GROMACS .gro file of C-alpha atoms in nm:
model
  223
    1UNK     CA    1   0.000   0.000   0.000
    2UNK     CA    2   0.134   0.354  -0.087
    3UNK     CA    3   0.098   0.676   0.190
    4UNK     CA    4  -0.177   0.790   0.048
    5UNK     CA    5  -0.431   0.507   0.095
    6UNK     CA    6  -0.357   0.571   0.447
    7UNK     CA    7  -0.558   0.919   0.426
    8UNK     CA    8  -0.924   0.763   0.426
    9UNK     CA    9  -0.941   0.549   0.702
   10UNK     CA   10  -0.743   0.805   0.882
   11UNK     CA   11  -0.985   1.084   0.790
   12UNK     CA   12  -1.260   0.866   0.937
   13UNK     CA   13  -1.056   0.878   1.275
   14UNK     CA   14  -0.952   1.197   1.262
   15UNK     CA   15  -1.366   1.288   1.188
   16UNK     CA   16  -1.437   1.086   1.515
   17UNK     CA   17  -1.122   1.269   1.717
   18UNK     CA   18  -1.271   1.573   1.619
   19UNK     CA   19  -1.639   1.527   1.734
   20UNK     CA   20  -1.462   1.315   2.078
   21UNK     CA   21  -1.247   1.690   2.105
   22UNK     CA   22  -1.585   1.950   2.081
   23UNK     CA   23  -1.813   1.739   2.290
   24UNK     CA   24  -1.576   1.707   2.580
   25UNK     CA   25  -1.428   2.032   2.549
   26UNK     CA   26  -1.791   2.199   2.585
   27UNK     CA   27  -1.873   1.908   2.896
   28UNK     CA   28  -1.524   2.035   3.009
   29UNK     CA   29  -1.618   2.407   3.012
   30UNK     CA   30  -1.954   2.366   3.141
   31UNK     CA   31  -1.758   2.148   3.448
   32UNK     CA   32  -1.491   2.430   3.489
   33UNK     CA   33  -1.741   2.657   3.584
   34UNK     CA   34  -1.923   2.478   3.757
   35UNK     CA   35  -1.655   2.358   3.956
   36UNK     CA   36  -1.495   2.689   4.003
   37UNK     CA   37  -1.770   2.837   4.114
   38UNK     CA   38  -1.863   2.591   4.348
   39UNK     CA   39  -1.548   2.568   4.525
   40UNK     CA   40  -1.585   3.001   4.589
   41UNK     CA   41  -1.920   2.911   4.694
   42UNK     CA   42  -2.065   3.044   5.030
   43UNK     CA   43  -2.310   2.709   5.055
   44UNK     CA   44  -2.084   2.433   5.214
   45UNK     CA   45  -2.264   2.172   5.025
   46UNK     CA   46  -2.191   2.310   4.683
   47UNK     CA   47  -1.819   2.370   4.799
   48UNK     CA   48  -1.777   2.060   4.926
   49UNK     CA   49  -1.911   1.859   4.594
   50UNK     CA   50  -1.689   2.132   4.414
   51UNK     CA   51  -1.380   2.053   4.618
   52UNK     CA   52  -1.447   1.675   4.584
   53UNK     CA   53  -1.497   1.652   4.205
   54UNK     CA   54  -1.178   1.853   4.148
   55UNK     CA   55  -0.978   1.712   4.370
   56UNK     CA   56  -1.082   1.329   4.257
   57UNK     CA   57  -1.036   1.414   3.871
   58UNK     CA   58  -0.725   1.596   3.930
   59UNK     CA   59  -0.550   1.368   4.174
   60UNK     CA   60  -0.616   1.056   3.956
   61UNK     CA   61  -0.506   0.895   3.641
   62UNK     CA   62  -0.752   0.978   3.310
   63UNK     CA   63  -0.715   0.653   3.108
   64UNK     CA   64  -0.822   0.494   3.503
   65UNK     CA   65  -1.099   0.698   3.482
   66UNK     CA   66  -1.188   0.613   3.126
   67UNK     CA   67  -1.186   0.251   3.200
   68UNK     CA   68  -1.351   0.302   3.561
   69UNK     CA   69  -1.636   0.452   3.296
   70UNK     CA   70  -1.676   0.166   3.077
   71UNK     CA   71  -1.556  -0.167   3.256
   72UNK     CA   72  -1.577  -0.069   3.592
   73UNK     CA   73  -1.952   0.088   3.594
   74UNK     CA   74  -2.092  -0.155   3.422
   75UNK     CA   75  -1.982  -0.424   3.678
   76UNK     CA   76  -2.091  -0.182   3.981
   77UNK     CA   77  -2.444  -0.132   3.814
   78UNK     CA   78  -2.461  -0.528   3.743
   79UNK     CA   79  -2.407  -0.555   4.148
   80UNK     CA   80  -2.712  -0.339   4.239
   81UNK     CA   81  -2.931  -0.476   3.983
   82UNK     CA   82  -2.859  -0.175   3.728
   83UNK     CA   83  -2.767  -0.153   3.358
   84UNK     CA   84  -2.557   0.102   3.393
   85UNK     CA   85  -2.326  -0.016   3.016
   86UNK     CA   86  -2.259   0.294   2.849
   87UNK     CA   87  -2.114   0.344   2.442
   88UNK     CA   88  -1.780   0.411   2.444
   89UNK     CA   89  -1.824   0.753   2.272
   90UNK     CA   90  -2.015   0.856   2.571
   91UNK     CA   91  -1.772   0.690   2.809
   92UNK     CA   92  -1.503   0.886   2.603
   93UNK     CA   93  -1.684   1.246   2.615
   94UNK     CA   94  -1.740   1.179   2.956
   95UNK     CA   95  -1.371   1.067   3.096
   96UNK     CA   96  -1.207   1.370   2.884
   97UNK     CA   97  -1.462   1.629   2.974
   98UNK     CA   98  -1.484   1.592   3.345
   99UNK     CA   99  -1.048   1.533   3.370
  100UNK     CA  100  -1.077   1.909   3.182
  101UNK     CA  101  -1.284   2.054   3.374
  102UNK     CA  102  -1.135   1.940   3.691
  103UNK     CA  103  -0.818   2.144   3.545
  104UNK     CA  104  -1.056   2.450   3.420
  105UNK     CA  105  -1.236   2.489   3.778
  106UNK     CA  106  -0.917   2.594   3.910
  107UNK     CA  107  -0.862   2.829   3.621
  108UNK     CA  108  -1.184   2.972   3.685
  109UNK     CA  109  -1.135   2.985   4.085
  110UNK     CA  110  -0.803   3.151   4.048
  111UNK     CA  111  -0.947   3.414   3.790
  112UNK     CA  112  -1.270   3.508   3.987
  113UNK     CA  113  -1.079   3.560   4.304
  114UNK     CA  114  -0.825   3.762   4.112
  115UNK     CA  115  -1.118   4.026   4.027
  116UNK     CA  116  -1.010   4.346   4.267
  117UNK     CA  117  -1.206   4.377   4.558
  118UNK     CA  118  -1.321   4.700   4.510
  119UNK     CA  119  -1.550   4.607   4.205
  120UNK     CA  120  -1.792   4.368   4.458
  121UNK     CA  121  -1.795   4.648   4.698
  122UNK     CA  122  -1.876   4.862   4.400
  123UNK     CA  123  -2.130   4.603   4.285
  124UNK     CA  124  -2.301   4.600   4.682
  125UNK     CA  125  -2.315   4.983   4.684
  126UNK     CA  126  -2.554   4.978   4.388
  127UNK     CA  127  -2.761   4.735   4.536
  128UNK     CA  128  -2.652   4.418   4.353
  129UNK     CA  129  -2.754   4.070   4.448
  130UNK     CA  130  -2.493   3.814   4.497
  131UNK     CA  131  -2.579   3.707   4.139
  132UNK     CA  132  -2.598   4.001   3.940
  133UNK     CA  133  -2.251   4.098   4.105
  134UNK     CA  134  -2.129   3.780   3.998
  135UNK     CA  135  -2.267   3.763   3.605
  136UNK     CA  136  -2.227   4.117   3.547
  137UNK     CA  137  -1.890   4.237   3.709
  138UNK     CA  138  -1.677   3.925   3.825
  139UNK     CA  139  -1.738   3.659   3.508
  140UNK     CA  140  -1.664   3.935   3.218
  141UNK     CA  141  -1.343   4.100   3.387
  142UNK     CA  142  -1.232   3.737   3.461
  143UNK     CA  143  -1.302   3.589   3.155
  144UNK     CA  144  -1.018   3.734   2.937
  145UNK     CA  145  -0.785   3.586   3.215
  146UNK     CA  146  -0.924   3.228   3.176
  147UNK     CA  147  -0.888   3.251   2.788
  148UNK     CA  148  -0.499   3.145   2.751
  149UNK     CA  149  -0.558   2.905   3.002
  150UNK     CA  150  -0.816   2.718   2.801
  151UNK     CA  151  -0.690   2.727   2.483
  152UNK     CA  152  -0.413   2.510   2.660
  153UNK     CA  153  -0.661   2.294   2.799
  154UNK     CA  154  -0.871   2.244   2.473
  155UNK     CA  155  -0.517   2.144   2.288
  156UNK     CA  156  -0.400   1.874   2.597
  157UNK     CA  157  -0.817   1.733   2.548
  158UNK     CA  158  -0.703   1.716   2.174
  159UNK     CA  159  -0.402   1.528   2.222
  160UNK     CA  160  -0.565   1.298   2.480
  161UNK     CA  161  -0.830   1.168   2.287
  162UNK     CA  162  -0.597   0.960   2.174
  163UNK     CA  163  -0.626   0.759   2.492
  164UNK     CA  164  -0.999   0.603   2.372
  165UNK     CA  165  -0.840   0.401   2.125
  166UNK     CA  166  -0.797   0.186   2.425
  167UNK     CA  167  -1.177   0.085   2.464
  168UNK     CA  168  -1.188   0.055   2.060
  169UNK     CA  169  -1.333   0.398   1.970
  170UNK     CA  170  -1.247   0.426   1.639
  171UNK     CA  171  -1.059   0.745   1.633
  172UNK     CA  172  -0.726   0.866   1.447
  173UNK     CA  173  -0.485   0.701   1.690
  174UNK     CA  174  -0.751   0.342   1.681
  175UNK     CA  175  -0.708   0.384   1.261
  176UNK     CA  176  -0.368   0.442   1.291
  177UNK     CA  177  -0.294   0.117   1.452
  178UNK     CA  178  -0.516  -0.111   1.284
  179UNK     CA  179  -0.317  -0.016   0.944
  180UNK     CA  180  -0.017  -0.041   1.088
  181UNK     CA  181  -0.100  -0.397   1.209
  182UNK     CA  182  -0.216  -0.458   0.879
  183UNK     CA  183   0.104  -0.294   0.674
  184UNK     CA  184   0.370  -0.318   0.938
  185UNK     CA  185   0.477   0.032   0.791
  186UNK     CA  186   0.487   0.164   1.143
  187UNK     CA  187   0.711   0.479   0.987
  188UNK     CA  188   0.473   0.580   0.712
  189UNK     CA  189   0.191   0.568   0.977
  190UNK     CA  190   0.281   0.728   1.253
  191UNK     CA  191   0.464   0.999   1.048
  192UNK     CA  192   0.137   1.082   0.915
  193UNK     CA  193  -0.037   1.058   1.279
  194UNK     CA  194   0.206   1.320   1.412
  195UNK     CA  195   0.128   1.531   1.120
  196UNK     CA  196  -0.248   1.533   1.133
  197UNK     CA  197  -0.244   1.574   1.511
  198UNK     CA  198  -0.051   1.877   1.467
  199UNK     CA  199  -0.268   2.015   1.188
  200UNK     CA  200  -0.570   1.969   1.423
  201UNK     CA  201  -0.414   2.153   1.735
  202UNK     CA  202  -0.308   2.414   1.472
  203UNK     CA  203  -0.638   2.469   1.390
  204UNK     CA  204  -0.789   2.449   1.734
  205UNK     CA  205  -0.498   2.656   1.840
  206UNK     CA  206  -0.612   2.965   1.583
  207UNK     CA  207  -0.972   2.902   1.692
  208UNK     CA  208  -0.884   2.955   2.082
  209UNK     CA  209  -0.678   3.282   1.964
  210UNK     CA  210  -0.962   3.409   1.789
  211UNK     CA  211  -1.168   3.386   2.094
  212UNK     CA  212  -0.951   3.476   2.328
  213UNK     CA  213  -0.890   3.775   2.114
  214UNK     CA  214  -1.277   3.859   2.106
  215UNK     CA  215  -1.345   3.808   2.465
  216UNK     CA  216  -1.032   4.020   2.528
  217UNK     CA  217  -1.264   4.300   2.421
  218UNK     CA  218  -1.423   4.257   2.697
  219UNK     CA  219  -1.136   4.388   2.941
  220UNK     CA  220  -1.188   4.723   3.115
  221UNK     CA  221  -1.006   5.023   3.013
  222UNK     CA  222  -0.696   5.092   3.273
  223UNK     CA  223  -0.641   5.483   3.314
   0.00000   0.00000   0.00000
């Protein structure tokens, strides 16, 4: 087989890494802020959840928590009488999405608290709730600051999708082994891997610039 009849079956993959890298970066973000603001959180309940989550996801190993997911569950649900058997697409989204979120919460934490002071006393002299204080003065000052954070965040979820390959998801790295097995060419193959992973964080890479560029915008004018 020549290089080039590589480039199907690894576009299929790369289609599936692609939809695997959106899904969980979006279940990451939505995670990050939860978990962020949970952990500055004035209810100890919420806080301690927060804490929990992040500390769990950050403290142990992803592909452990990708195979917890989809062997482990399954057997855990069998032992109370529940199907609890998940796809391995959802165990996927799942496993990458929480692990990024777990890393974005304390991007999130860190930029909230890093809001000056003076803007929530501002925010209680005009008679703002709690809330409003929070979604109109803290999150768009302290969103610019999480930007280059994430974009780092959204390229390492990139890079480990390749880890599903190991519950046979069919993505790029999954591809790229069962033609190698089948050719032996392990050069030719994993050359090309290296160069479509990089053309993919590339790409993600300018789309994270872009929006860190537009939500920079957003930054209040220093005098």
């Amino acid at each position: 087989m020549h290089w080039t009849d590589y480039l199907g079956p690894l576009s299929q993959g790369a289609w599936v890494t692609v939809q695997l890298t959106f899904y969980s970066t979006l279940l990451g973000a939505v995670m990050a802020f939860a978990g962020g603001m949970g952990k500055l959180s004035r209810n100890p309940l919420l806080r301690g959840l927060a804490v929990v989550y992040v500390e769990v996801f950050r403290g142990t190993s992803l592909l452990v928590q990708l195979f917890w997911l989809y062997f482990a569950l399954p057997l855990a649900g069998q032992a109370i009488g529940l199907d609890l058997r998940i796809p391995p697409v959802v165990a996927g989204v799942a496993a990458l999405g929480l692990n990024i979120g777990a890393y974005g919460a304390e991007v999130v934490r860190g930029a909230l608290q890093s809001v000056k002071p003076g803007q929530a006393e501002a925010a209680r002299a005009l008679n703002f709730t709690p809330r409003q204080s929070l979604w109109r003065i803290a999150l768009p000052q302290a969103l610019p600051e999480m930007m280059p954070s994430f974009g780092n965040l959204a390229v390492q979820n990139l890079k480990d999708t390749a880890l599903v390959s190991l519950i046979s998801l069919g993505d790029l790295t999954f591809r790229a082994e069962q033609i190698r097995n089948f050719t032996q060419d392990s050069i030719g193959v994993y050359s090309l891997l290296l160069l479509m992973y990089f053309g993919m964080a590339l790409v993600l890479t300018a789309i994270m610039r872009a929006t860190e560029r537009a939500v920079g915008r957003w930054r209040p004018v220093r005098r």
